[in-house]
Coordinates of C-alpha atoms in Angstrom, one line a residue:
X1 CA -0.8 25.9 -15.2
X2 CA -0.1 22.3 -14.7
X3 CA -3.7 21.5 -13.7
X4 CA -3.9 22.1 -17.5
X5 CA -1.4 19.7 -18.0
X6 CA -2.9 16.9 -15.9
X7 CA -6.5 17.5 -17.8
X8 CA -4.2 16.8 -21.3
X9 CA -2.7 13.9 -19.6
X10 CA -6.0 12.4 -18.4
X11 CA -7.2 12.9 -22.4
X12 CA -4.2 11.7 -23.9
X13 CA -3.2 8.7 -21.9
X14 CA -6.4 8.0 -19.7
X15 CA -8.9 9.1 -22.5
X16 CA -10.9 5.2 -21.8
X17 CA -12.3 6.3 -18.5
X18 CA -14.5 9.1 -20.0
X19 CA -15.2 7.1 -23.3
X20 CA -16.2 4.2 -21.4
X21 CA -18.4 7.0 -19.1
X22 CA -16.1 5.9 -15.7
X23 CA -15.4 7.8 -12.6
X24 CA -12.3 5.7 -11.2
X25 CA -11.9 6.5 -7.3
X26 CA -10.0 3.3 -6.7
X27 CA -6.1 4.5 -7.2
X28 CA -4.8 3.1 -3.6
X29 CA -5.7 -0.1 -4.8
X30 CA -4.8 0.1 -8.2
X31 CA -3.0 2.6 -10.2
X32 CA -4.7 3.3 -14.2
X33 CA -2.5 2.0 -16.7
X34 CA -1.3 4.6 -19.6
X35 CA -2.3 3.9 -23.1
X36 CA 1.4 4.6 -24.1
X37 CA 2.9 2.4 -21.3
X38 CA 0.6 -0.6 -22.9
X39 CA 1.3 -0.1 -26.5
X40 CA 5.3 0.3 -25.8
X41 CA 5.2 -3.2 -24.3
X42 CA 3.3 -4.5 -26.7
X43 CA 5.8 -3.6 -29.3
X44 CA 9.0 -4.3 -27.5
X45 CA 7.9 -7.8 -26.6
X46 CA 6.7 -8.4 -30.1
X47 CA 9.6 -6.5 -31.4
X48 CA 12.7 -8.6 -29.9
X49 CA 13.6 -11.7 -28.6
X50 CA 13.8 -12.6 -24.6
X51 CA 14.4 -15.4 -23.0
X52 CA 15.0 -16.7 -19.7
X53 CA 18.1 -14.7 -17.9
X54 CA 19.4 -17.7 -16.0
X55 CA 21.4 -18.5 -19.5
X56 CA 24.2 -16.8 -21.7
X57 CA 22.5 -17.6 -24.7
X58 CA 21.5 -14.2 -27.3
X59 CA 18.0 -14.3 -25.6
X60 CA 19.1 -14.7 -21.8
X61 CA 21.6 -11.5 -22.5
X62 CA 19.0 -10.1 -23.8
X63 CA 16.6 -10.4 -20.8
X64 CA 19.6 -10.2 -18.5
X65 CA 20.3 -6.7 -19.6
X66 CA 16.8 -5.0 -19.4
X67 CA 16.8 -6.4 -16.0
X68 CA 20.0 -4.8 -14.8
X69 CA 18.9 -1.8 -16.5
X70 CA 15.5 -2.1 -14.4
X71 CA 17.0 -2.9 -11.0
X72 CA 19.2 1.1 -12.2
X73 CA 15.6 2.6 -12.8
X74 CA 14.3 1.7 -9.6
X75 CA 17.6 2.8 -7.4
X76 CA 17.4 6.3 -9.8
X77 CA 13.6 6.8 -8.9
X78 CA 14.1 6.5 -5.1
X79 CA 17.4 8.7 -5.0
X80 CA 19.3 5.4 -4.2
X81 CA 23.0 4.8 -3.7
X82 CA 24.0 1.6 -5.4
X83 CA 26.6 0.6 -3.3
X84 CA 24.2 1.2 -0.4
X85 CA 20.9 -0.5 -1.9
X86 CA 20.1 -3.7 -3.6
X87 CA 16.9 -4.0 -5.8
X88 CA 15.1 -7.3 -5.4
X89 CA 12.0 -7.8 -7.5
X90 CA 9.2 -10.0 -6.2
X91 CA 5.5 -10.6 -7.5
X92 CA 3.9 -7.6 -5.5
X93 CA 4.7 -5.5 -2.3
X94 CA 3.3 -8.7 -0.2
X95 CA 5.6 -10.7 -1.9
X96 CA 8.4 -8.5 -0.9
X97 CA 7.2 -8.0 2.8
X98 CA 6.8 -11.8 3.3
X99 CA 10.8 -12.2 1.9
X100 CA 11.4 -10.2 4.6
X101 CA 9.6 -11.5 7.5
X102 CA 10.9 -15.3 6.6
X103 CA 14.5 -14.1 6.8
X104 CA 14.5 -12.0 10.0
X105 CA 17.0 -12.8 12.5
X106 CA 13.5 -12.7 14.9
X107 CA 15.3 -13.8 18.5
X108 CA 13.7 -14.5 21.9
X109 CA 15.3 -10.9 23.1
X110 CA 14.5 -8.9 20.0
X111 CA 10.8 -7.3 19.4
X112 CA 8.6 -6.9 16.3
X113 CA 7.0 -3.8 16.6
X114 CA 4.3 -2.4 14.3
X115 CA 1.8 0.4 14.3
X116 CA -1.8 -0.4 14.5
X117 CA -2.3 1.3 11.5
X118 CA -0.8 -1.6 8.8
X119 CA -1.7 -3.6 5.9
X120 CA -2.6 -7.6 6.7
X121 CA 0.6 -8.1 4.5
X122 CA 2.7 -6.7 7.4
X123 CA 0.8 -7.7 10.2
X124 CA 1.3 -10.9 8.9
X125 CA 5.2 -10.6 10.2
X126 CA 3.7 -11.7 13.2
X127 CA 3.2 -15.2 12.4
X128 CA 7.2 -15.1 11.9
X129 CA 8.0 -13.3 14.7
X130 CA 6.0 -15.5 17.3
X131 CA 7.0 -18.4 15.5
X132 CA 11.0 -17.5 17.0
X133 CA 9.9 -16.5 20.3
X134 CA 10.1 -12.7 19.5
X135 CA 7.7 -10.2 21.2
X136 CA 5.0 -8.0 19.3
X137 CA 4.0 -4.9 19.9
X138 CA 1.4 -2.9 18.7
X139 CA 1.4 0.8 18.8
X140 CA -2.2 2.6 18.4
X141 CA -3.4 5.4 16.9
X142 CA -4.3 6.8 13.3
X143 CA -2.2 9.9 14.3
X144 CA 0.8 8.1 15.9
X145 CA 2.2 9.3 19.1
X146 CA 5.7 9.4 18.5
X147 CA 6.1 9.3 22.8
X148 CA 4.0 5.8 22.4
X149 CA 6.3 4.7 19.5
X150 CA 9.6 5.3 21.4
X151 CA 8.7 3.6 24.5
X152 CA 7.2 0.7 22.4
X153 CA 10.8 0.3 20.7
X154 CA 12.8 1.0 24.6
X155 CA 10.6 -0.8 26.9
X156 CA 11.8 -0.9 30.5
X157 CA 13.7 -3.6 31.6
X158 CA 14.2 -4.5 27.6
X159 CA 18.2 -4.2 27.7
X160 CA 20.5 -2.1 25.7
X161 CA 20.4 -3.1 22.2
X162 CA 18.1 -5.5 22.4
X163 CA 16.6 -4.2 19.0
X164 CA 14.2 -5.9 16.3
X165 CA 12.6 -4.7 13.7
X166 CA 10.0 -1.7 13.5
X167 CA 7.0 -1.9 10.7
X168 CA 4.8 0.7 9.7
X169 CA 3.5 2.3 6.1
X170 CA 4.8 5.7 5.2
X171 CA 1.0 6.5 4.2
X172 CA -2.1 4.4 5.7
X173 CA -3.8 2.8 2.7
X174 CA -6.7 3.5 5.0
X175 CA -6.9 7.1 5.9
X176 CA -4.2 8.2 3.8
X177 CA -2.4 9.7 6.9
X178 CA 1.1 10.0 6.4
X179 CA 3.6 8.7 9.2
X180 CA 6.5 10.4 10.0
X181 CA 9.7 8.9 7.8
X182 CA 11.5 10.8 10.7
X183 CA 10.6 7.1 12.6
X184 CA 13.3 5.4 11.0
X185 CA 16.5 6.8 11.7
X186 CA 15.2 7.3 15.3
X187 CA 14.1 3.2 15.4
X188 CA 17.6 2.6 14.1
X189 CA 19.1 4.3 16.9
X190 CA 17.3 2.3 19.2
X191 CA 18.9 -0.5 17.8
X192 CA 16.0 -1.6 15.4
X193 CA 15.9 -2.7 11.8
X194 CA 12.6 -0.4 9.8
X195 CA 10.6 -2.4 7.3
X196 CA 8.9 0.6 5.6
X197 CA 5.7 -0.3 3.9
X198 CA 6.0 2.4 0.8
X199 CA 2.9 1.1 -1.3
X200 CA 0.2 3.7 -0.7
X201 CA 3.0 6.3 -0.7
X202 CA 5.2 5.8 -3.7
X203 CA 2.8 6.4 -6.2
X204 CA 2.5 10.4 -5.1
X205 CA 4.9 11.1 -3.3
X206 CA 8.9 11.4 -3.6
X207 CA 10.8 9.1 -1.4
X208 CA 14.4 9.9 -1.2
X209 CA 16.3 7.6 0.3
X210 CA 19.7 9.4 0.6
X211 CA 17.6 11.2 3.1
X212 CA 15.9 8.5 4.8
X213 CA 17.6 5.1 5.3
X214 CA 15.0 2.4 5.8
X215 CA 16.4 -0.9 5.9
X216 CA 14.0 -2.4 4.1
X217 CA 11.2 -0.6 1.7
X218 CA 8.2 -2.5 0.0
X219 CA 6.4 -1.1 -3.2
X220 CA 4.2 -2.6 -5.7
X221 CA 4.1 -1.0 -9.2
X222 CA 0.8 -1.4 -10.4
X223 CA 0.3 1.1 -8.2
X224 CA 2.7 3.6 -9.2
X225 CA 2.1 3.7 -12.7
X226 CA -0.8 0.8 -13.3
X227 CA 1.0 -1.3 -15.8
X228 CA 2.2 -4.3 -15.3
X229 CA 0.7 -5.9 -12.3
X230 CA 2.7 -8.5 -10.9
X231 CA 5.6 -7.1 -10.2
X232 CA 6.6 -5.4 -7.1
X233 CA 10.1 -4.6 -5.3
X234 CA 11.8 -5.1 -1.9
X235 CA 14.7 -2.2 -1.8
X236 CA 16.6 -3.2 1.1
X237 CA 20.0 -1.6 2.4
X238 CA 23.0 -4.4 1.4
X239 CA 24.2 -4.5 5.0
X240 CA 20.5 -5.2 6.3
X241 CA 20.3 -7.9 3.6
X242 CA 23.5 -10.1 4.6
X243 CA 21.6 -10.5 8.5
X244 CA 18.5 -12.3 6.5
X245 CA 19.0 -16.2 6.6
X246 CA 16.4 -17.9 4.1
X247 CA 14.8 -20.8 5.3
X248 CA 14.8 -22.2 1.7
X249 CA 16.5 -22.3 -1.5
X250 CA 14.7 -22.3 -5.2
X251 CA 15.9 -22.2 -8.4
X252 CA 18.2 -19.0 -9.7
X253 CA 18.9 -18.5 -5.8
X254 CA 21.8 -20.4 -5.2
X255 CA 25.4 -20.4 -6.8
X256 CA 25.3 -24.0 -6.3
X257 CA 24.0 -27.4 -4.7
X258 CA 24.1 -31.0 -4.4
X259 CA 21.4 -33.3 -4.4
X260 CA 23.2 -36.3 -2.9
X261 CA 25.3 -34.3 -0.1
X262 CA 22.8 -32.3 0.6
X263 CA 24.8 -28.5 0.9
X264 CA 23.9 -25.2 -1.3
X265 CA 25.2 -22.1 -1.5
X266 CA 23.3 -19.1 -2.1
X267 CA 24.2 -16.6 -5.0
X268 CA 25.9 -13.5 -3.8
X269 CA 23.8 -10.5 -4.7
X270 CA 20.0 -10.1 -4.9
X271 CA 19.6 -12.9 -7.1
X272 CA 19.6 -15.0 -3.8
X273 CA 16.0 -13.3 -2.9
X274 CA 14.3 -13.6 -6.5
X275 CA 12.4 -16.9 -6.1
X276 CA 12.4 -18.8 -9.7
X277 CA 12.6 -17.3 -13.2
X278 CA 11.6 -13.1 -12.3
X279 CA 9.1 -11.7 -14.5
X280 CA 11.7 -11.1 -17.5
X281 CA 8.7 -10.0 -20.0
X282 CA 7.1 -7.2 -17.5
X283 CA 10.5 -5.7 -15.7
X284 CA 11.2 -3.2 -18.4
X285 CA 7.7 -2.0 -18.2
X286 CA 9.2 -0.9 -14.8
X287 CA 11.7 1.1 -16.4
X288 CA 9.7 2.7 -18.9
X289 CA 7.2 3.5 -16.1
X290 CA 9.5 5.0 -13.8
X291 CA 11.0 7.3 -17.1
X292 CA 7.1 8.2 -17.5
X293 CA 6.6 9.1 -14.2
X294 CA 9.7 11.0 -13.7
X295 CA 9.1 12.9 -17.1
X296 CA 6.2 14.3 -15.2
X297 CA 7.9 14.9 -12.2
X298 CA 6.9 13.3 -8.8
X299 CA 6.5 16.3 -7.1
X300 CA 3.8 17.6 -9.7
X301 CA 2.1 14.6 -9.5
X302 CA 2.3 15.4 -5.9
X303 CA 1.1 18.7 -5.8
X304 CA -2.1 17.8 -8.6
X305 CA -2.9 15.3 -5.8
X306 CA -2.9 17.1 -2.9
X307 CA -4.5 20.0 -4.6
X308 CA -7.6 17.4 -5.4
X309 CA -7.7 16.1 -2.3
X310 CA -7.9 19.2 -0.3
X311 CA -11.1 20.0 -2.9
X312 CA -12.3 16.1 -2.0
X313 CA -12.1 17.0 2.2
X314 CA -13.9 20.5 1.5
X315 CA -16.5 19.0 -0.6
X316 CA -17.1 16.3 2.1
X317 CA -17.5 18.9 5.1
X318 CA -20.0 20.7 3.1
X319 CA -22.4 17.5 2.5
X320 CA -25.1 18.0 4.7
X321 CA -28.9 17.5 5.6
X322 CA -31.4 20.1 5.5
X323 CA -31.2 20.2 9.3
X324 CA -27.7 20.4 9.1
X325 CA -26.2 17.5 10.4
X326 CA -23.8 16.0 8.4
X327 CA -24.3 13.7 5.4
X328 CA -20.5 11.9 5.9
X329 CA -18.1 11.1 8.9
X330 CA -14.4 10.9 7.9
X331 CA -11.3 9.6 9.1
X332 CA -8.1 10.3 10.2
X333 CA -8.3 14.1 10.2
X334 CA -8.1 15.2 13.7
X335 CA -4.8 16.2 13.6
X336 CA -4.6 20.0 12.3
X337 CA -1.5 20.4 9.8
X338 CA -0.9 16.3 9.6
X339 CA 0.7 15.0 5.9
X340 CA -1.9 12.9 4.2
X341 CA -2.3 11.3 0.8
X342 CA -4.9 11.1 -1.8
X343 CA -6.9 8.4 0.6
X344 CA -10.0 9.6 2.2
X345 CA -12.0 7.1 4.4
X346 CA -15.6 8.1 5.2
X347 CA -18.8 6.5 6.5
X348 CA -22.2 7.8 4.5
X349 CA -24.3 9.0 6.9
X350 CA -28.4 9.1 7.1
X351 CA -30.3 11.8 8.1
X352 CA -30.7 10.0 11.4
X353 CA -26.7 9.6 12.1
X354 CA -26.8 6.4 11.4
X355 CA -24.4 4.7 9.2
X356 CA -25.4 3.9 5.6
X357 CA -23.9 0.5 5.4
X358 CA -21.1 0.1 3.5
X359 CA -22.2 -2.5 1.0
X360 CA -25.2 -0.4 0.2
X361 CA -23.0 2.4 -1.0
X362 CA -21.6 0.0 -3.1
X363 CA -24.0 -1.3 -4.9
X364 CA -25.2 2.5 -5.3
X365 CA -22.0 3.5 -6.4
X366 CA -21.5 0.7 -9.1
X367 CA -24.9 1.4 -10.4
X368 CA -24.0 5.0 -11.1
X369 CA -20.5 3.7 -12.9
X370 CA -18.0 5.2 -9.9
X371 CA -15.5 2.7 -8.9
X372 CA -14.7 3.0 -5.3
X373 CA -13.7 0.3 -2.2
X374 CA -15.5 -0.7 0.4
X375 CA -14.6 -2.5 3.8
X376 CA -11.4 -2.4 5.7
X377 CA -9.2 -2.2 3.0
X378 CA -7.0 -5.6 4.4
X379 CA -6.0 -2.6 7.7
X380 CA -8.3 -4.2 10.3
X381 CA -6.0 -1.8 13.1
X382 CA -6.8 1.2 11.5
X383 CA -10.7 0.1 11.5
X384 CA -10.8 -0.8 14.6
X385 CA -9.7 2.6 15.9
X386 CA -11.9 4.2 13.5
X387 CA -15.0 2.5 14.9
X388 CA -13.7 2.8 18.3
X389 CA -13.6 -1.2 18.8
X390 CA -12.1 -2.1 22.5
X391 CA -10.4 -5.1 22.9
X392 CA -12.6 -7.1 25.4
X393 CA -15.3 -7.1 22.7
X394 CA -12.3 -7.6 20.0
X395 CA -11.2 -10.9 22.0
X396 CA -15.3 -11.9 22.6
X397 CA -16.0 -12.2 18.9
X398 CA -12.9 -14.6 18.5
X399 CA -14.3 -17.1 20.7
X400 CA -17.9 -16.3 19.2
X401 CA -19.0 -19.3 16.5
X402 CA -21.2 -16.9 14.3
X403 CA -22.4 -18.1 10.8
X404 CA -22.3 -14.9 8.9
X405 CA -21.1 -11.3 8.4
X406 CA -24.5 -10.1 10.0
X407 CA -24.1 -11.5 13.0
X408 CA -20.0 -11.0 13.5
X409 CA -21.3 -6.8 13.2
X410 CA -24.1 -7.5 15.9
X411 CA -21.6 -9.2 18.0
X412 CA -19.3 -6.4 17.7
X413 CA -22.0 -3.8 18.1
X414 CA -20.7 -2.3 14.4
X415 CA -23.5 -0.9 12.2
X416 CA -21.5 -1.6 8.7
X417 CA -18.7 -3.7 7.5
X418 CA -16.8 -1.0 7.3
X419 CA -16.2 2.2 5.7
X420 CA -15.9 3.5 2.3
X421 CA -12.0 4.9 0.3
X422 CA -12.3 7.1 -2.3
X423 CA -8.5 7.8 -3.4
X424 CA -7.2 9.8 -6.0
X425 CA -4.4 9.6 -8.5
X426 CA -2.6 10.9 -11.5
X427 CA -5.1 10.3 -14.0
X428 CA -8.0 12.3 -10.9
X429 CA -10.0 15.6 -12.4
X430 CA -12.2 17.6 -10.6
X431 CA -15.4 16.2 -12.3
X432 CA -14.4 13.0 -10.8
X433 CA -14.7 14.7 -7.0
X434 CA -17.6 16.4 -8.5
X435 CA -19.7 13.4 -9.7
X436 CA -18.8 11.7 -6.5
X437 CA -20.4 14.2 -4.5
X438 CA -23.2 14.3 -6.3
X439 CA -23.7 11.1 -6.2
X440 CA -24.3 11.0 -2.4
X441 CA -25.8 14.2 -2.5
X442 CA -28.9 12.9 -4.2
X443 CA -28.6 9.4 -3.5
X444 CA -28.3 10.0 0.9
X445 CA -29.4 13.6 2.0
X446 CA -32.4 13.6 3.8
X447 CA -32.8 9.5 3.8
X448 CA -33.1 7.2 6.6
X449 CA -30.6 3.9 6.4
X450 CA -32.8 0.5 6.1
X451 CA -31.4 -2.8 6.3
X452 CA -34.3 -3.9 3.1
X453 CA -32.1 -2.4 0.1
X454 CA -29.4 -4.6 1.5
X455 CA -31.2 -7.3 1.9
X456 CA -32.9 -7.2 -2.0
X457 CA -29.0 -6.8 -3.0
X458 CA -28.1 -10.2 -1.2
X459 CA -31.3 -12.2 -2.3
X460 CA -29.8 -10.8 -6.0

C-alpha cells in the first residue's frame, strides 16, 4: 500500500523531476526539496516580520521564538531528552564536525580514532588532533571488524582511561554500509567520547537517541528533507559540551567582554557554539521539515528505501554481457545480512573487465538527463579499500610531482578516478532504477572501454 503513497508523493510534491524529464540518483548528496516546503517559506517570510535574535525588540522575539521552537523540532525528531541534549545549529554537518574538532580536549595521552571509512569533513579532525600531540588511528575495512575497533580504542600499553574521542558515520556516504550504533556505548566504556557522523543516515533512517547516546551527532538538513541548504546541526550531549574549550569567541557567543582588559565570557547554553547571527530566516524551514517528514513517518520512508534498493542491487547483479561476465562491480556488499542505506557504489564494467572510467559514465549519464556522482565522494578511505590501494604505493604518490589527474591514476596503477553512487531517496520510484539500468544496459554491454571518448570530452 504505501508504495502507492510514495508514487502520490513523488507527483504531488516532486512532480518537477518528471516535467522537467529528470531521473535524480543524487539523494546522498543532496536531498529534493518539496514544492510545499518551498511555497510555506515563501509565505511565512513574506508574511511576518523577523529580525535579528540577538535583540528584544518585536522582530528579535519574533526570530527568537521560531528558533527555540526549532532547536524542540530537532531534539523531538531524534527522540532527544532536553535536559540531556543541546541543539547547536551550524551552516552544514562540516560546519558542525569542525565545532567539534577545535574544541576537543585532544591531549598527548588521549587518541583520535576513526574508521577508514569517513567523510574528508571528519578526517579532517586530524589536523586538530596532531596539532595537540594526540595519536590517530585508523581502523580499515568497509565492513568494520568490531575485534579491530576495540583494540584500536584499548591499545596495549595505552593506560586505563586514557580515552579520546572515536569518529565514524552511522552509514558510509560511500557504499551506504551501515556501522553498528552498538560502537558507541562500547567506545564510551572504553573511556572515549563518539563523534557520530549521522549525515548519510538521517535522511532514512530513525535515530533514537534515548537508545544510543553519542556524544556528539552531525547532520545536515538539505539532506533530510532538501530545503533549505545551509543549515546543519551538531546535537551534542550537555555534559560532553562543558569539556569543549573554544579557541575563539565571535559575536552572539559570549555573555560578555572587554576590549581594553582583554577577558570574555562565554554565554552559558548553545549559544556559545553558534558563530555570528544563525540563519534566523531558514531555521523554521527546519521545523516544518522535520513535521513533513515525521507526518510520513521515518520508518516508511525507511522501508520505501530499502525496498528500492534491494530492486537497485538485483538489477545490478543481473547486468551482464552476452558471455556472461558482468556488466558492473559493486561495493561494500560482502557481508551477507549487513544494514545498508540507499547508497550503492559501482564501477561500469566493459566487456573486457576493464573499468569504464568514471568520468565517461558521466558525461553518458548527463547526456541521457540521469543525475548521478562520480569520484570518491570526499571518502578517499573507503576508495582506497575499494580499489585495493596499499599504502607503500599510497605514500609513493605523495612524494610523486605529477601534473595531472592522468598521471596521479598511472602512478597509482588505478584505471578510473573512481567509482560511480547512485543513491536513492524519498522522492525514488521504480522507473528511476529502471531508466538507470537501462541506461548502461545499452550504453556498456558488449563495449570495450577506450580512453578516445574521454579524451574528445576533455578537448570539449
Amino acid at each position: 500500500m504505501y508504495a502507492d503513497d510514495f508514487a502520490e508523493l513523488r507527483a504531488r510534491e516532486f512532480g518537477y523531476l518528471d516535467e522537467g524529464g529528470h531521473t535524480y540518483l543524487d539523494h546522498t548528496g543532496a536531498g529534493l526539496p518539496p514544492r510545499s516546503l518551498v511555497t510555506g517559506s515563501a509565505r511565512r517570510i513574506t508574511g511576518g516580520l523577523f529580525g535579528n535574535p540577538h535583540s528584544e525588540s518585536p522582530a528579535s522575539r519574533a526570530s527568537g521564538l521560531l528558533l527555540a521552537e526549532a532547536r524542540r523540532a530537532v531534539l523531538r525528531h531524534f527522540n532527544a531528552d532536553p535536559g540531556e541534549y543541546a541543539v547547536i545549529f551550524t551552516p552544514n554537518a562540516t560546519g558542525a564536525l569542525r565545532l567539534v574538532g577545535e574544541a576537543y580536549p585532544f591531549t598527548r595521552d588521549s587518541r583520535l580514532v576513526m574508521s577508514l571509512d569517513n567523510h574528508n569533513s571528519v578526517n579532517g579532525l586530524r589536523e586538530y588532533a596532531r596539532a595537540r600531540g594526540a595519536a590517530t588511528v585508523y581502523v580499515p575495512g568497509l565492513h568494520i571488524d568490531e575485534r579491530r575497533l576495540l583494540a584500536a580504542l584499548d591499545p596495549p600499553g595505552s593506560g586505563e582511561g586514557a580515552g579520546g574521542l572515536l569518529a565514524y558515520p552511522a552509514q558510509s556516504n560511500f557504499t551506504g554500509v551501515q556501522h553498528s550504533l552498538d560502537w558507541i556505548a562500547a567506545a564510551q566504556a572504553h573511556g572515549y567520547d563518539v563523534l557520530l557522523d549521522a549525515a548519510a543516515f538521517a535522511p532514512t533512517n530513525v535515530l533514537d537517541l534515548s537508545r544510543h547516546h553519542p556524544d556528539f551527532t552531525a547532520v545536515s538538513w538539505y539532506k533530510v528533507f532538501g530545503h533549505p541548504t545551509g543549515v546543519g546541526s551538531l546535537i551534542a550531549r550537555r555534559a560532553a559540551l562543558a569539556r569543549l574549550r573554544r579557541p575563539w569567541f565571535s559575536g552572539g557567543t559570549i555573555y560578555a567582554v572587554s576590549a581594553q582588559a582583554q577577558w570574555h565570557v562565554l554565554a552559558a547554553d548553545e549559544a556559545a557554539f553558534e558563530d555570528g547571527t544563525v540563519n534566523f530566516l531558514s531555521l523554521p524551514d527546519v521545523t516544518a521539515g522535520l513535521a513533513w517528514i515525521d507526518g510520513i513517518g521515518m520508518d516508511r520512508v525507511h522501508a520505501h528505501v530499502t525496498t528500492l534498493t534491494g530492486q537497485l542491487l538485483s538489477g545490478l547483479e543481473a547486468l551482464r554481457h552476452s558471455d556472461g561476465s558482468p556488466l558492473v562491480r559493486v561495493y561494500g556488499t560482502d557481508r551477507a545480512g549487513g544494514a545498508r542505506g540507499g547508497t550503492v557504489a559501482l564501477n561500469v564494467l566493459g566487456a573486457d573487465g576493464r573499468v569504464v572510467d568514471e568520468r565517461v559514465v558521466t558525461r553518458d549519464s548527463a547526456a541521457h538527463g540521469i543525475s548521478l556522482r562520480t569520484g570518491c565522494f570526499c571518502n578517499p578511505g573507503a576508495g582506497e579499500e575499494a580499489f585495493g590501494l596499499p599504502l607503500t604505493r599510497l605514500r609513493s604518490a605523495a612524494d610523486a610531482q605529477v601534473g595531472s589527474l592522468d598521471e596521479y591514476l598511472e602512478l597509482l596503477e588505478l584505471p578510473s578516478a573512481g567509482a560511480v553512487r547512485v543513491s536513492l531517496g524519498i522522492s525514488s520510484q521504480p522507473r528511476d532504477i529502471e531508466t538507470f539500468l537501462a541506461f548502461v544496459t545499452a550504453t556498456y554491454r558488449d563495449r570495450v572501454p577506450t580512453a578516445a571518448g574521454l579524451a574528445a570530452r576533455e578537448s570539449c
